[in-house]
Amino acid sequence: MGRIHKANVKDRVLHQAIFRILYPIFDKHFIFDSYSSRIEKGTHKGINRTFTFARKESKNWKKQTFVLKCDIKKFFDSINYQILFNLIKKEFFCPDTLWLLKQIIDSFNTPNIIYAMAETNKGIPLGNVTSQLFANIYLNELDQFIKHKLKEKYYIRYTD
């Protein structure tokens, strides 16, 4: 599990301001059935949608239906900085804000135990509102692939 990182008050205000700027830019690109850390989404709506999908697929509980539940091992610790930053740059163009975002993304470094505590360019902390948004930006690529390339009719994602 990723390390919980609670920013100080000044930084939390900054994270909230960044979230308010970035959220509307990126949220419109997310699939409808992505429920984690999104305005007017959340756990209960995700559960209700899952129930609706299961009922539809089972023809009102007359047909056996299966659900695949997955988890990305150590997801927050595995997010690649450069990939995340490149995804952000696709949609956001303000050089000053991009500089600030790069500072935030690069400021968290997860030690890599396998390589004798060498620093990696991976990982974002749990606990910041920007981390949740960054996670959704990062996993949107997977969501788009599953919905539009694999054409899965019933697909829901809540966090990782």
mmCIF file of C-alpha atoms in Angstrom:
data_model
loop_
_atom_site.group_PDB
_atom_site.id
_atom_site.type_symbol
_atom_site.label_atom_id
_atom_site.label_comp_id
_atom_site.label_asym_id
_atom_site.label_seq_id
_atom_site.Cartn_x
_atom_site.Cartn_y
_atom_site.Cartn_z
ATOM 1 C CA MET A 1 0.000 0.000 0.000
ATOM 2 C CA GLY A 2 1.207 3.508 -0.791
ATOM 3 C CA ARG A 3 2.403 5.779 1.952
ATOM 4 C CA ILE A 4 -0.120 8.274 3.274
ATOM 5 C CA HIS A 5 1.286 11.753 2.808
ATOM 6 C CA LYS A 6 -0.507 14.635 4.427
ATOM 7 C CA ALA A 7 0.626 17.966 3.031
ATOM 8 C CA ASN A 8 0.880 20.971 5.327
ATOM 9 C CA VAL A 9 -1.983 23.481 5.329
ATOM 10 C CA LYS A 10 -0.357 25.851 2.831
ATOM 11 C CA ASP A 11 0.331 23.004 0.410
ATOM 12 C CA ARG A 12 -3.187 21.610 0.842
ATOM 13 C CA VAL A 13 -4.595 24.978 -0.231
ATOM 14 C CA LEU A 14 -2.337 24.861 -3.293
ATOM 15 C CA HIS A 15 -3.378 21.269 -4.093
ATOM 16 C CA GLN A 16 -7.044 22.270 -3.822
ATOM 17 C CA ALA A 17 -6.499 25.252 -6.155
ATOM 18 C CA ILE A 18 -4.742 23.025 -8.689
ATOM 19 C CA PHE A 19 -7.529 20.462 -8.428
ATOM 20 C CA ARG A 20 -10.155 23.136 -9.117
ATOM 21 C CA ILE A 21 -8.324 24.197 -12.272
ATOM 22 C CA LEU A 22 -7.481 20.733 -13.623
ATOM 23 C CA TYR A 23 -10.611 18.790 -12.685
ATOM 24 C CA PRO A 24 -13.003 20.323 -15.258
ATOM 25 C CA ILE A 25 -10.374 20.035 -17.985
ATOM 26 C CA PHE A 26 -9.781 16.319 -17.441
ATOM 27 C CA ASP A 27 -13.105 15.115 -16.052
ATOM 28 C CA LYS A 28 -14.899 15.601 -19.360
ATOM 29 C CA HIS A 29 -12.530 13.026 -20.923
ATOM 30 C CA PHE A 30 -13.148 10.323 -18.312
ATOM 31 C CA ILE A 31 -15.541 7.498 -19.085
ATOM 32 C CA PHE A 32 -18.970 7.816 -17.495
ATOM 33 C CA ASP A 33 -18.417 4.740 -15.340
ATOM 34 C CA SER A 34 -15.292 5.914 -13.544
ATOM 35 C CA TYR A 35 -16.465 6.626 -9.990
ATOM 36 C CA SER A 36 -13.456 7.359 -7.795
ATOM 37 C CA SER A 37 -12.880 10.886 -6.515
ATOM 38 C CA ARG A 38 -15.231 12.496 -9.002
ATOM 39 C CA ILE A 39 -17.876 15.100 -8.370
ATOM 40 C CA GLU A 40 -21.353 13.522 -8.210
ATOM 41 C CA LYS A 41 -19.908 9.995 -8.471
ATOM 42 C CA GLY A 42 -18.452 7.972 -5.592
ATOM 43 C CA THR A 43 -18.821 4.596 -3.943
ATOM 44 C CA HIS A 44 -22.608 4.390 -3.696
ATOM 45 C CA LYS A 45 -23.225 5.412 -7.290
ATOM 46 C CA GLY A 46 -20.583 2.924 -8.433
ATOM 47 C CA ILE A 47 -22.224 0.130 -6.437
ATOM 48 C CA ASN A 48 -25.654 1.022 -7.789
ATOM 49 C CA ARG A 49 -24.336 1.041 -11.351
ATOM 50 C CA THR A 50 -22.671 -2.352 -10.806
ATOM 51 C CA PHE A 51 -25.983 -3.724 -9.553
ATOM 52 C CA THR A 52 -27.769 -2.298 -12.620
ATOM 53 C CA PHE A 53 -25.207 -3.872 -14.967
ATOM 54 C CA ALA A 54 -25.458 -7.254 -13.200
ATOM 55 C CA ARG A 55 -29.270 -7.168 -13.393
ATOM 56 C CA LYS A 56 -29.201 -6.301 -17.109
ATOM 57 C CA GLU A 57 -26.585 -8.901 -17.993
ATOM 58 C CA SER A 58 -28.385 -11.602 -15.994
ATOM 59 C CA LYS A 59 -31.718 -10.788 -17.645
ATOM 60 C CA ASN A 60 -33.282 -9.868 -14.296
ATOM 61 C CA TRP A 61 -31.410 -12.577 -12.404
ATOM 62 C CA LYS A 62 -32.465 -15.402 -14.740
ATOM 63 C CA LYS A 63 -29.025 -16.036 -16.238
ATOM 64 C CA GLN A 64 -25.782 -16.723 -14.407
ATOM 65 C CA THR A 65 -23.444 -13.728 -14.585
ATOM 66 C CA PHE A 66 -19.818 -13.245 -13.607
ATOM 67 C CA VAL A 67 -17.912 -10.176 -12.446
ATOM 68 C CA LEU A 68 -14.166 -9.718 -12.668
ATOM 69 C CA LYS A 69 -12.757 -7.570 -9.873
ATOM 70 C CA CYS A 70 -9.146 -6.452 -10.256
ATOM 71 C CA ASP A 71 -6.641 -4.457 -8.266
ATOM 72 C CA ILE A 72 -3.392 -2.916 -9.463
ATOM 73 C CA LYS A 73 -0.761 -3.959 -6.954
ATOM 74 C CA LYS A 74 0.838 -0.929 -5.270
ATOM 75 C CA PHE A 75 -0.824 1.353 -7.799
ATOM 76 C CA PHE A 76 0.038 4.730 -6.280
ATOM 77 C CA ASP A 77 3.654 3.643 -5.776
ATOM 78 C CA SER A 78 3.908 2.491 -9.402
ATOM 79 C CA ILE A 79 2.711 5.598 -11.273
ATOM 80 C CA ASN A 80 5.459 6.676 -13.654
ATOM 81 C CA TYR A 81 6.150 10.433 -13.392
ATOM 82 C CA GLN A 82 6.957 10.955 -17.057
ATOM 83 C CA ILE A 83 3.903 9.099 -18.314
ATOM 84 C CA LEU A 84 1.663 11.050 -15.935
ATOM 85 C CA PHE A 85 3.221 14.386 -16.895
ATOM 86 C CA ASN A 86 2.898 13.589 -20.622
ATOM 87 C CA LEU A 87 -0.795 12.780 -20.145
ATOM 88 C CA ILE A 88 -1.300 16.113 -18.392
ATOM 89 C CA LYS A 89 0.573 17.988 -21.147
ATOM 90 C CA LYS A 90 -1.819 16.567 -23.767
ATOM 91 C CA GLU A 91 -4.663 18.607 -22.292
ATOM 92 C CA PHE A 92 -3.094 21.473 -20.389
ATOM 93 C CA PHE A 93 -0.816 24.058 -21.934
ATOM 94 C CA CYS A 94 -0.052 26.830 -19.414
ATOM 95 C CA PRO A 95 3.757 26.739 -18.979
ATOM 96 C CA ASP A 96 3.705 28.152 -15.431
ATOM 97 C CA THR A 97 1.103 25.657 -14.262
ATOM 98 C CA LEU A 98 2.914 22.799 -16.012
ATOM 99 C CA TRP A 99 6.103 23.815 -14.210
ATOM 100 C CA LEU A 100 4.261 23.761 -10.875
ATOM 101 C CA LEU A 101 2.659 20.398 -11.634
ATOM 102 C CA LYS A 102 6.039 18.944 -12.550
ATOM 103 C CA GLN A 103 7.430 20.156 -9.223
ATOM 104 C CA ILE A 104 4.569 18.478 -7.364
ATOM 105 C CA ILE A 105 4.800 15.227 -9.311
ATOM 106 C CA ASP A 106 8.600 15.053 -9.027
ATOM 107 C CA SER A 107 8.594 15.948 -5.318
ATOM 108 C CA PHE A 108 7.498 12.507 -4.214
ATOM 109 C CA ASN A 109 9.946 9.707 -4.692
ATOM 110 C CA THR A 110 9.408 6.125 -3.596
ATOM 111 C CA PRO A 111 12.533 4.204 -2.610
ATOM 112 C CA ASN A 112 13.070 1.112 -4.718
ATOM 113 C CA ILE A 113 13.954 -1.678 -2.294
ATOM 114 C CA ILE A 114 15.038 -4.054 -5.059
ATOM 115 C CA TYR A 115 17.832 -1.743 -6.173
ATOM 116 C CA ALA A 116 19.319 -0.989 -2.761
ATOM 117 C CA MET A 117 17.023 1.922 -1.969
ATOM 118 C CA ALA A 118 17.741 3.667 -5.270
ATOM 119 C CA GLU A 119 15.329 6.455 -6.059
ATOM 120 C CA THR A 120 12.824 5.819 -8.821
ATOM 121 C CA ASN A 121 10.731 8.129 -10.945
ATOM 122 C CA LYS A 122 7.575 6.468 -9.726
ATOM 123 C CA GLY A 123 4.957 6.960 -7.103
ATOM 124 C CA ILE A 124 2.538 9.583 -5.916
ATOM 125 C CA PRO A 125 1.456 9.964 -2.310
ATOM 126 C CA LEU A 126 -1.925 8.920 -1.007
ATOM 127 C CA GLY A 127 -3.739 11.664 0.828
ATOM 128 C CA ASN A 128 -3.603 14.658 -1.508
ATOM 129 C CA VAL A 129 -6.591 15.685 -3.610
ATOM 130 C CA THR A 130 -4.229 16.074 -6.584
ATOM 131 C CA SER A 131 -3.085 12.461 -6.183
ATOM 132 C CA GLN A 132 -6.636 11.218 -6.690
ATOM 133 C CA LEU A 133 -7.008 13.336 -9.815
ATOM 134 C CA PHE A 134 -3.586 12.236 -11.090
ATOM 135 C CA ALA A 135 -4.650 8.605 -10.555
ATOM 136 C CA ASN A 136 -7.797 9.161 -12.627
ATOM 137 C CA ILE A 137 -5.801 10.862 -15.386
ATOM 138 C CA TYR A 138 -3.332 7.965 -15.412
ATOM 139 C CA LEU A 139 -5.970 5.211 -15.433
ATOM 140 C CA ASN A 140 -8.150 6.971 -18.001
ATOM 141 C CA GLU A 141 -5.916 5.430 -20.670
ATOM 142 C CA LEU A 142 -6.866 1.965 -19.395
ATOM 143 C CA ASP A 143 -10.538 2.938 -19.187
ATOM 144 C CA GLN A 144 -10.557 4.233 -22.758
ATOM 145 C CA PHE A 145 -8.832 1.072 -23.997
ATOM 146 C CA ILE A 146 -11.324 -1.222 -22.279
ATOM 147 C CA LYS A 147 -14.385 0.743 -23.383
ATOM 148 C CA HIS A 148 -13.389 1.717 -26.922
ATOM 149 C CA LYS A 149 -10.849 -0.863 -28.116
ATOM 150 C CA LEU A 150 -12.096 -3.943 -26.292
ATOM 151 C CA LYS A 151 -15.668 -2.597 -26.496
ATOM 152 C CA GLU A 152 -16.673 -3.879 -23.074
ATOM 153 C CA LYS A 153 -20.290 -2.954 -22.520
ATOM 154 C CA TYR A 154 -20.281 -3.277 -18.733
ATOM 155 C CA TYR A 155 -17.120 -1.821 -17.259
ATOM 156 C CA ILE A 156 -16.788 0.194 -14.071
ATOM 157 C CA ARG A 157 -13.710 1.525 -12.327
ATOM 158 C CA TYR A 158 -13.470 2.717 -8.775
ATOM 159 C CA THR A 159 -9.894 3.777 -7.919
ATOM 160 C CA ASP A 160 -7.324 1.219 -8.995
#
